[in-house]
Coordinates of C-alpha atoms in Angstrom, one line a residue:
T11 CA 58.8 120.4 99.7
M12 CA 59.2 123.1 102.5
T13 CA 60.8 121.4 105.5
G14 CA 62.5 123.2 108.4
C15 CA 60.9 126.5 107.5
C16 CA 60.1 128.9 110.4
G17 CA 59.8 126.3 113.1
G18 CA 60.1 126.9 116.7
G19 CA 59.5 130.5 116.9
G20 CA 62.5 131.6 115.0
F21 CA 65.2 133.2 117.4
G22 CA 66.8 131.5 120.3
G23 CA 66.8 127.6 120.5
G24 CA 70.1 125.5 121.0
G25 CA 73.1 126.2 123.1
K26 CA 76.1 128.2 122.6
G27 CA 75.3 130.7 120.4
E28 CA 77.7 129.5 117.6
G29 CA 75.1 129.7 115.1
A30 CA 74.9 133.3 115.2
A31 CA 78.6 133.8 113.9
G32 CA 77.9 132.8 110.3
K33 CA 74.2 134.4 110.3
V34 CA 73.6 137.6 108.4
F35 CA 70.4 139.7 108.4
V36 CA 69.5 140.8 105.0
G37 CA 67.0 143.8 104.3
A38 CA 65.7 145.8 101.5
L39 CA 65.1 142.6 99.4
P40 CA 63.1 143.1 96.3
R41 CA 59.5 141.7 96.8
S42 CA 60.5 139.0 94.1
A43 CA 63.4 137.7 95.9
T44 CA 63.4 133.9 96.4
E45 CA 65.3 131.5 98.8
Q46 CA 67.0 129.9 95.9
G47 CA 67.9 133.3 94.4
L48 CA 69.5 134.5 97.7
T49 CA 71.3 131.2 98.2
A50 CA 72.8 131.5 94.8
F51 CA 73.9 135.2 95.2
F52 CA 75.4 134.4 98.7
S53 CA 77.3 131.3 97.6
Q54 CA 79.9 133.6 95.9
Y55 CA 80.9 134.5 99.6
G56 CA 80.8 131.0 101.1
A57 CA 79.0 127.9 101.8
V58 CA 75.4 128.7 102.5
S59 CA 73.7 126.4 105.1
G60 CA 70.4 127.9 105.2
V61 CA 68.2 131.0 104.2
N62 CA 65.2 131.9 106.2
M63 CA 63.0 134.4 104.3
K64 CA 60.1 136.2 105.8
Y65 CA 56.8 136.2 103.8
G66 CA 53.8 138.4 103.9
E67 CA 50.3 137.0 103.7
D68 CA 50.3 137.4 99.9
G69 CA 53.4 134.9 99.6
M70 CA 55.7 137.7 98.7
C71 CA 58.8 138.6 100.4
R72 CA 58.3 141.1 103.0
G73 CA 61.7 142.5 102.2
F74 CA 64.2 140.8 104.6
G75 CA 65.2 137.6 105.9
F76 CA 68.4 135.7 107.2
V77 CA 71.3 133.9 105.6
T78 CA 73.3 131.4 107.6
F79 CA 76.9 130.5 106.3
Q80 CA 78.6 127.1 107.3
D81 CA 81.6 129.3 108.1
R82 CA 81.9 132.7 109.9
S83 CA 84.1 133.9 107.1
G84 CA 81.6 133.9 104.6
A85 CA 79.2 136.1 106.8
D86 CA 82.3 138.2 107.4
A87 CA 82.9 138.7 103.6
V88 CA 79.2 139.5 103.2
I89 CA 79.5 142.3 105.9
A90 CA 83.0 143.7 104.7
N91 CA 81.2 144.1 101.1
S92 CA 77.9 145.8 102.6
A93 CA 78.2 148.9 100.7
N94 CA 78.1 147.1 97.4
N95 CA 75.8 144.1 97.8
T96 CA 73.4 144.4 95.1
F97 CA 70.8 141.5 94.3
E98 CA 68.7 141.5 91.1
G99 CA 70.0 145.0 90.6
K100 CA 68.8 146.4 94.0
W101 CA 71.1 147.3 97.0
I102 CA 70.5 145.1 99.9
D103 CA 71.2 145.7 103.6
C104 CA 73.4 143.2 105.0
K105 CA 74.2 143.3 108.6
P106 CA 75.4 140.7 111.2
A107 CA 72.3 138.9 112.8
G108 CA 72.1 139.0 116.5
G109 CA 73.5 142.2 117.4
P110 CA 76.9 143.8 117.2
P111 CA 80.0 141.2 117.1
S112 CA 81.9 140.9 120.2
G113 CA 85.4 141.6 120.3
K114 CA 87.3 144.9 118.7
G115 CA 84.2 146.4 117.2
F116 CA 83.6 147.4 113.6
G117 CA 84.5 151.1 114.3
K118 CA 83.4 153.5 111.5

């Protein structure tokens, strides 16, 4: 059963903004991507607490979604490897969700 998907308008909700620390935006996904597949892929970086994929009217992946890790270190590992993240043979675009990280900045 699909529970807890896409409720409450997505963004916002809840208090202190801590949720964003372990959240990663994932773009350039293949249309065949599934939440199970993404969970399995991202589990190599850390414990995944949730995957929120965006679907089109045809039920296929719209090419992006969000992955939330239980710990920020999992998200940081994904971002650090962003040039090399390939899912089902395709490069995927992984960025911090919720804008640029505070602090020292990821200068490039």
